[in-house]
């Protein structure tokens, strides 16, 4: 990742604000450790299809301009801009904490989602292997798992994924909102190209893993033109399920997204912002449950119809995590204490 000037929207939770009077220093990768005593987050949103998630990383080096998780960095007294992309918080004991959670009597084997916030296969995972360690715990306990990622690094863990698919329950989604590589590079600069992600779908499918494609987010006026191409290419690569969400711009994400849009795609910026407002009641964001994932209005309805029509045309099923299915969860037998002979 190339150093670039520090740029963060004002943090409403911070007691101070930094203003550079001279040259703005470059942002550089900094890894911070989180020693929380719990690793699983509970979700009660009616818009999300899972209840429990594990996020080994906070912040994300992929630097997607549209990432809805950016505001979570502000709770750490960090910024939602370049801080989110370069000051990455890691949970070094994630696997041990997950094992402890599975051993508690109240745990009933619900699905655990990875990347509910930031990508569990972002570049640091290649060396830290926190996600793999957590997946190995899930495989040991045969706990259902859902994963969504943009990263081809998931291919490294095919052996664990095959075990989960065979002995537990596994849902894998590859995030692929763009078909046009130039648009993808503008909005998600440190992510593998669309072509490379299609190859990941192909390799997962060839290994016997059921794969969905997540066309998320759909950005009105920008990548809605790619929907049919993404679904057709993903189906050809071996994906059998699909889902989408409309662009969300909560809190400071609006500032980061608009700044990137105007810098990288200046000729399209006003049109895109206008289309977003068409789907959000005249605003750039709408936090209401039942609306925030799909939007409202004629343009949002058109996107929905386009997506479902294109999915049916190529034989894609709509994807969701089935939490009401019987769980495969089993605690492994504990070794019996050796009896004394005397």
PDB file of N, CA, C and O in Angstrom, residues 81-126:
ATOM      1  N   UNK A  81     -11.286   7.777   7.614  1.00  0.00           N
ATOM      2  CA  UNK A  81     -10.665   7.900   6.296  1.00  0.00           C
ATOM      3  C   UNK A  81      -9.433   7.026   6.186  1.00  0.00           C
ATOM      4  O   UNK A  81      -9.510   5.798   6.224  1.00  0.00           O
ATOM      5  N   UNK A  82      -8.274   7.656   6.071  1.00  0.00           N
ATOM      6  CA  UNK A  82      -7.042   6.875   5.910  1.00  0.00           C
ATOM      7  C   UNK A  82      -6.696   6.071   7.162  1.00  0.00           C
ATOM      8  O   UNK A  82      -6.019   5.041   7.071  1.00  0.00           O
ATOM      9  N   UNK A  83      -7.147   6.510   8.340  1.00  0.00           N
ATOM     10  CA  UNK A  83      -6.919   5.691   9.542  1.00  0.00           C
ATOM     11  C   UNK A  83      -7.566   4.324   9.397  1.00  0.00           C
ATOM     12  O   UNK A  83      -6.974   3.293   9.758  1.00  0.00           O
ATOM     13  N   UNK A  84      -8.780   4.291   8.886  1.00  0.00           N
ATOM     14  CA  UNK A  84      -9.502   3.027   8.709  1.00  0.00           C
ATOM     15  C   UNK A  84      -8.742   2.095   7.771  1.00  0.00           C
ATOM     16  O   UNK A  84      -8.783   0.871   7.928  1.00  0.00           O
ATOM     17  N   UNK A  85      -8.027   2.659   6.814  1.00  0.00           N
ATOM     18  CA  UNK A  85      -7.343   1.876   5.793  1.00  0.00           C
ATOM     19  C   UNK A  85      -5.926   1.467   6.190  1.00  0.00           C
ATOM     20  O   UNK A  85      -5.374   0.519   5.612  1.00  0.00           O
ATOM     21  N   UNK A  86      -5.326   2.175   7.139  1.00  0.00           N
ATOM     22  CA  UNK A  86      -3.916   1.938   7.445  1.00  0.00           C
ATOM     23  C   UNK A  86      -3.636   1.627   8.912  1.00  0.00           C
ATOM     24  O   UNK A  86      -2.562   1.129   9.234  1.00  0.00           O
ATOM     25  N   UNK A  87      -4.549   1.924   9.803  1.00  0.00           N
ATOM     26  CA  UNK A  87      -4.352   1.611  11.217  1.00  0.00           C
ATOM     27  C   UNK A  87      -5.284   0.446  11.555  1.00  0.00           C
ATOM     28  O   UNK A  87      -6.440   0.630  11.937  1.00  0.00           O
ATOM     29  N   UNK A  88      -4.763  -0.757  11.375  1.00  0.00           N
ATOM     30  CA  UNK A  88      -5.575  -1.966  11.451  1.00  0.00           C
ATOM     31  C   UNK A  88      -5.458  -2.590  12.840  1.00  0.00           C
ATOM     32  O   UNK A  88      -4.356  -2.816  13.351  1.00  0.00           O
ATOM     33  N   UNK A  89      -6.599  -2.850  13.444  1.00  0.00           N
ATOM     34  CA  UNK A  89      -6.656  -3.462  14.767  1.00  0.00           C
ATOM     35  C   UNK A  89      -6.863  -4.963  14.597  1.00  0.00           C
ATOM     36  O   UNK A  89      -7.778  -5.393  13.892  1.00  0.00           O
ATOM     37  N   UNK A  90      -6.011  -5.736  15.223  1.00  0.00           N
ATOM     38  CA  UNK A  90      -6.089  -7.197  15.086  1.00  0.00           C
ATOM     39  C   UNK A  90      -6.385  -7.829  16.444  1.00  0.00           C
ATOM     40  O   UNK A  90      -6.042  -7.277  17.494  1.00  0.00           O
ATOM     41  N   UNK A  91      -7.009  -8.985  16.425  1.00  0.00           N
ATOM     42  CA  UNK A  91      -7.354  -9.716  17.647  1.00  0.00           C
ATOM     43  C   UNK A  91      -6.494 -10.981  17.700  1.00  0.00           C
ATOM     44  O   UNK A  91      -6.882 -12.032  17.161  1.00  0.00           O
ATOM     45  N   UNK A  92      -5.324 -10.907  18.312  1.00  0.00           N
ATOM     46  CA  UNK A  92      -4.372 -12.019  18.235  1.00  0.00           C
ATOM     47  C   UNK A  92      -4.863 -13.306  18.882  1.00  0.00           C
ATOM     48  O   UNK A  92      -4.393 -14.389  18.541  1.00  0.00           O
ATOM     49  N   UNK A  93      -5.811 -13.212  19.818  1.00  0.00           N
ATOM     50  CA  UNK A  93      -6.302 -14.409  20.514  1.00  0.00           C
ATOM     51  C   UNK A  93      -7.715 -14.790  20.044  1.00  0.00           C
ATOM     52  O   UNK A  93      -8.462 -15.438  20.793  1.00  0.00           O
ATOM     53  N   UNK A  94      -8.048 -14.416  18.834  1.00  0.00           N
ATOM     54  CA  UNK A  94      -9.407 -14.658  18.333  1.00  0.00           C
ATOM     55  C   UNK A  94      -9.791 -16.129  18.394  1.00  0.00           C
ATOM     56  O   UNK A  94     -10.892 -16.477  18.823  1.00  0.00           O
ATOM     57  N   UNK A  95      -8.905 -17.014  17.969  1.00  0.00           N
ATOM     58  CA  UNK A  95      -9.241 -18.445  17.930  1.00  0.00           C
ATOM     59  C   UNK A  95      -9.461 -19.009  19.335  1.00  0.00           C
ATOM     60  O   UNK A  95     -10.399 -19.781  19.560  1.00  0.00           O
ATOM     61  N   UNK A  96      -8.611 -18.614  20.282  1.00  0.00           N
ATOM     62  CA  UNK A  96      -8.767 -19.099  21.646  1.00  0.00           C
ATOM     63  C   UNK A  96     -10.081 -18.614  22.256  1.00  0.00           C
ATOM     64  O   UNK A  96     -10.789 -19.363  22.940  1.00  0.00           O
ATOM     65  N   UNK A  97     -10.427 -17.360  21.985  1.00  0.00           N
ATOM     66  CA  UNK A  97     -11.679 -16.813  22.509  1.00  0.00           C
ATOM     67  C   UNK A  97     -12.892 -17.490  21.869  1.00  0.00           C
ATOM     68  O   UNK A  97     -13.916 -17.705  22.532  1.00  0.00           O
ATOM     69  N   UNK A  98     -12.773 -17.827  20.588  1.00  0.00           N
ATOM     70  CA  UNK A  98     -13.869 -18.518  19.912  1.00  0.00           C
ATOM     71  C   UNK A  98     -14.064 -19.912  20.505  1.00  0.00           C
ATOM     72  O   UNK A  98     -15.201 -20.351  20.730  1.00  0.00           O
ATOM     73  N   UNK A  99     -12.975 -20.589  20.787  1.00  0.00           N
ATOM     74  CA  UNK A  99     -13.072 -21.915  21.412  1.00  0.00           C
ATOM     75  C   UNK A  99     -13.750 -21.821  22.780  1.00  0.00           C
ATOM     76  O   UNK A  99     -14.602 -22.642  23.126  1.00  0.00           O
ATOM     77  N   UNK A 100     -13.384 -20.808  23.548  1.00  0.00           N
ATOM     78  CA  UNK A 100     -14.016 -20.612  24.857  1.00  0.00           C
ATOM     79  C   UNK A 100     -15.522 -20.389  24.708  1.00  0.00           C
ATOM     80  O   UNK A 100     -16.318 -20.909  25.498  1.00  0.00           O
ATOM     81  N   UNK A 101     -15.904 -19.608  23.694  1.00  0.00           N
ATOM     82  CA  UNK A 101     -17.329 -19.347  23.471  1.00  0.00           C
ATOM     83  C   UNK A 101     -18.069 -20.628  23.113  1.00  0.00           C
ATOM     84  O   UNK A 101     -19.189 -20.871  23.587  1.00  0.00           O
ATOM     85  N   UNK A 102     -17.464 -21.484  22.295  1.00  0.00           N
ATOM     86  CA  UNK A 102     -18.099 -22.741  21.896  1.00  0.00           C
ATOM     87  C   UNK A 102     -18.235 -23.719  23.074  1.00  0.00           C
ATOM     88  O   UNK A 102     -19.113 -24.582  23.055  1.00  0.00           O
ATOM     89  N   UNK A 103     -17.378 -23.578  24.049  1.00  0.00           N
ATOM     90  CA  UNK A 103     -17.420 -24.485  25.194  1.00  0.00           C
ATOM     91  C   UNK A 103     -18.473 -24.083  26.231  1.00  0.00           C
ATOM     92  O   UNK A 103     -18.803 -24.870  27.120  1.00  0.00           O
ATOM     93  N   UNK A 104     -18.990 -22.875  26.124  1.00  0.00           N
ATOM     94  CA  UNK A 104     -19.997 -22.439  27.095  1.00  0.00           C
ATOM     95  C   UNK A 104     -21.304 -23.190  26.868  1.00  0.00           C
ATOM     96  O   UNK A 104     -21.759 -23.336  25.734  1.00  0.00           O
ATOM     97  N   UNK A 105     -21.943 -23.637  27.921  1.00  0.00           N
ATOM     98  CA  UNK A 105     -23.174 -24.442  27.785  1.00  0.00           C
ATOM     99  C   UNK A 105     -24.276 -23.727  27.008  1.00  0.00           C
ATOM    100  O   UNK A 105     -25.075 -24.385  26.335  1.00  0.00           O
ATOM    101  N   UNK A 106     -24.326 -22.405  27.075  1.00  0.00           N
ATOM    102  CA  UNK A 106     -25.410 -21.696  26.402  1.00  0.00           C
ATOM    103  C   UNK A 106     -25.231 -21.606  24.882  1.00  0.00           C
ATOM    104  O   UNK A 106     -26.161 -21.219  24.167  1.00  0.00           O
ATOM    105  N   UNK A 107     -24.021 -21.950  24.388  1.00  0.00           N
ATOM    106  CA  UNK A 107     -23.827 -21.899  22.940  1.00  0.00           C
ATOM    107  C   UNK A 107     -24.518 -23.084  22.281  1.00  0.00           C
ATOM    108  O   UNK A 107     -24.263 -24.232  22.620  1.00  0.00           O
ATOM    109  N   UNK A 108     -25.400 -22.795  21.316  1.00  0.00           N
ATOM    110  CA  UNK A 108     -26.227 -23.832  20.693  1.00  0.00           C
ATOM    111  C   UNK A 108     -25.854 -24.125  19.244  1.00  0.00           C
ATOM    112  O   UNK A 108     -26.584 -24.811  18.544  1.00  0.00           O
ATOM    113  N   UNK A 109     -24.732 -23.582  18.778  1.00  0.00           N
ATOM    114  CA  UNK A 109     -24.285 -23.908  17.421  1.00  0.00           C
ATOM    115  C   UNK A 109     -24.889 -23.048  16.341  1.00  0.00           C
ATOM    116  O   UNK A 109     -25.091 -23.500  15.209  1.00  0.00           O
ATOM    117  N   UNK A 110     -25.171 -21.776  16.658  1.00  0.00           N
ATOM    118  CA  UNK A 110     -25.683 -20.864  15.634  1.00  0.00           C
ATOM    119  C   UNK A 110     -24.602 -20.573  14.588  1.00  0.00           C
ATOM    120  O   UNK A 110     -23.413 -20.757  14.829  1.00  0.00           O
ATOM    121  N   UNK A 111     -25.034 -20.107  13.429  1.00  0.00           N
ATOM    122  CA  UNK A 111     -24.091 -19.755  12.368  1.00  0.00           C
ATOM    123  C   UNK A 111     -23.215 -18.585  12.810  1.00  0.00           C
ATOM    124  O   UNK A 111     -23.700 -17.608  13.379  1.00  0.00           O
ATOM    125  N   UNK A 112     -21.920 -18.698  12.539  1.00  0.00           N
ATOM    126  CA  UNK A 112     -20.973 -17.614  12.809  1.00  0.00           C
ATOM    127  C   UNK A 112     -20.543 -17.024  11.473  1.00  0.00           C
ATOM    128  O   UNK A 112     -20.033 -17.739  10.606  1.00  0.00           O
ATOM    129  N   UNK A 113     -20.768 -15.732  11.309  1.00  0.00           N
ATOM    130  CA  UNK A 113     -20.421 -15.046  10.062  1.00  0.00           C
ATOM    131  C   UNK A 113     -19.058 -14.382  10.194  1.00  0.00           C
ATOM    132  O   UNK A 113     -18.765 -13.731  11.195  1.00  0.00           O
ATOM    133  N   UNK A 114     -18.232 -14.551   9.177  1.00  0.00           N
ATOM    134  CA  UNK A 114     -16.940 -13.883   9.102  1.00  0.00           C
ATOM    135  C   UNK A 114     -17.025 -12.773   8.062  1.00  0.00           C
ATOM    136  O   UNK A 114     -17.581 -12.966   6.986  1.00  0.00           O
ATOM    137  N   UNK A 115     -16.449 -11.616   8.392  1.00  0.00           N
ATOM    138  CA  UNK A 115     -16.514 -10.394   7.568  1.00  0.00           C
ATOM    139  C   UNK A 115     -17.855  -9.705   7.690  1.00  0.00           C
ATOM    140  O   UNK A 115     -18.303  -9.043   6.750  1.00  0.00           O
ATOM    141  N   UNK A 116     -18.490  -9.825   8.833  1.00  0.00           N
ATOM    142  CA  UNK A 116     -19.705  -9.043   9.047  1.00  0.00           C
ATOM    143  C   UNK A 116     -19.417  -7.557   9.065  1.00  0.00           C
ATOM    144  O   UNK A 116     -20.296  -6.742   8.814  1.00  0.00           O
ATOM    145  N   UNK A 117     -18.166  -7.196   9.363  1.00  0.00           N
ATOM    146  CA  UNK A 117     -17.772  -5.786   9.359  1.00  0.00           C
ATOM    147  C   UNK A 117     -16.673  -5.565   8.318  1.00  0.00           C
ATOM    148  O   UNK A 117     -16.907  -4.996   7.268  1.00  0.00           O
ATOM    149  N   UNK A 118     -15.458  -6.032   8.597  1.00  0.00           N
ATOM    150  CA  UNK A 118     -14.370  -5.846   7.628  1.00  0.00           C
ATOM    151  C   UNK A 118     -13.871  -7.197   7.123  1.00  0.00           C
ATOM    152  O   UNK A 118     -14.086  -8.229   7.750  1.00  0.00           O
ATOM    153  N   UNK A 119     -13.176  -7.180   6.003  1.00  0.00           N
ATOM    154  CA  UNK A 119     -12.829  -8.411   5.295  1.00  0.00           C
ATOM    155  C   UNK A 119     -11.863  -9.269   6.114  1.00  0.00           C
ATOM    156  O   UNK A 119     -10.761  -8.843   6.460  1.00  0.00           O
ATOM    157  N   UNK A 120     -12.291 -10.495   6.385  1.00  0.00           N
ATOM    158  CA  UNK A 120     -11.473 -11.401   7.191  1.00  0.00           C
ATOM    159  C   UNK A 120     -10.279 -11.946   6.414  1.00  0.00           C
ATOM    160  O   UNK A 120      -9.391 -12.577   7.006  1.00  0.00           O
ATOM    161  N   UNK A 121     -10.236 -11.703   5.100  1.00  0.00           N
ATOM    162  CA  UNK A 121      -9.108 -12.150   4.284  1.00  0.00           C
ATOM    163  C   UNK A 121      -8.332 -10.975   3.687  1.00  0.00           C
ATOM    164  O   UNK A 121      -7.703 -11.105   2.643  1.00  0.00           O
ATOM    165  N   UNK A 122      -8.354  -9.837   4.373  1.00  0.00           N
ATOM    166  CA  UNK A 122      -7.553  -8.706   3.914  1.00  0.00           C
ATOM    167  C   UNK A 122      -6.075  -9.061   4.021  1.00  0.00           C
ATOM    168  O   UNK A 122      -5.706 -10.069   4.643  1.00  0.00           O
ATOM    169  N   UNK A 123      -5.167  -8.266   3.415  1.00  0.00           N
ATOM    170  CA  UNK A 123      -3.765  -8.681   3.257  1.00  0.00           C
ATOM    171  C   UNK A 123      -3.052  -9.160   4.520  1.00  0.00           C
ATOM    172  O   UNK A 123      -2.235 -10.088   4.450  1.00  0.00           O
ATOM    173  N   UNK A 124      -3.334  -8.584   5.680  1.00  0.00           N
ATOM    174  CA  UNK A 124      -2.643  -9.011   6.902  1.00  0.00           C
ATOM    175  C   UNK A 124      -2.891 -10.482   7.226  1.00  0.00           C
ATOM    176  O   UNK A 124      -2.067 -11.127   7.876  1.00  0.00           O
ATOM    177  N   UNK A 125      -4.020 -11.012   6.778  1.00  0.00           N
ATOM    178  CA  UNK A 125      -4.348 -12.401   7.068  1.00  0.00           C
ATOM    179  C   UNK A 125      -3.331 -13.363   6.469  1.00  0.00           C
ATOM    180  O   UNK A 125      -3.116 -14.460   7.000  1.00  0.00           O
ATOM    181  N   UNK A 126      -2.657 -12.960   5.403  1.00  0.00           N
ATOM    182  CA  UNK A 126      -1.692 -13.859   4.768  1.00  0.00           C
ATOM    183  C   UNK A 126      -0.553 -14.217   5.710  1.00  0.00           C
ATOM    184  O   UNK A 126       0.008 -15.316   5.630  1.00  0.00           O
TER     185      UNK A 126
END
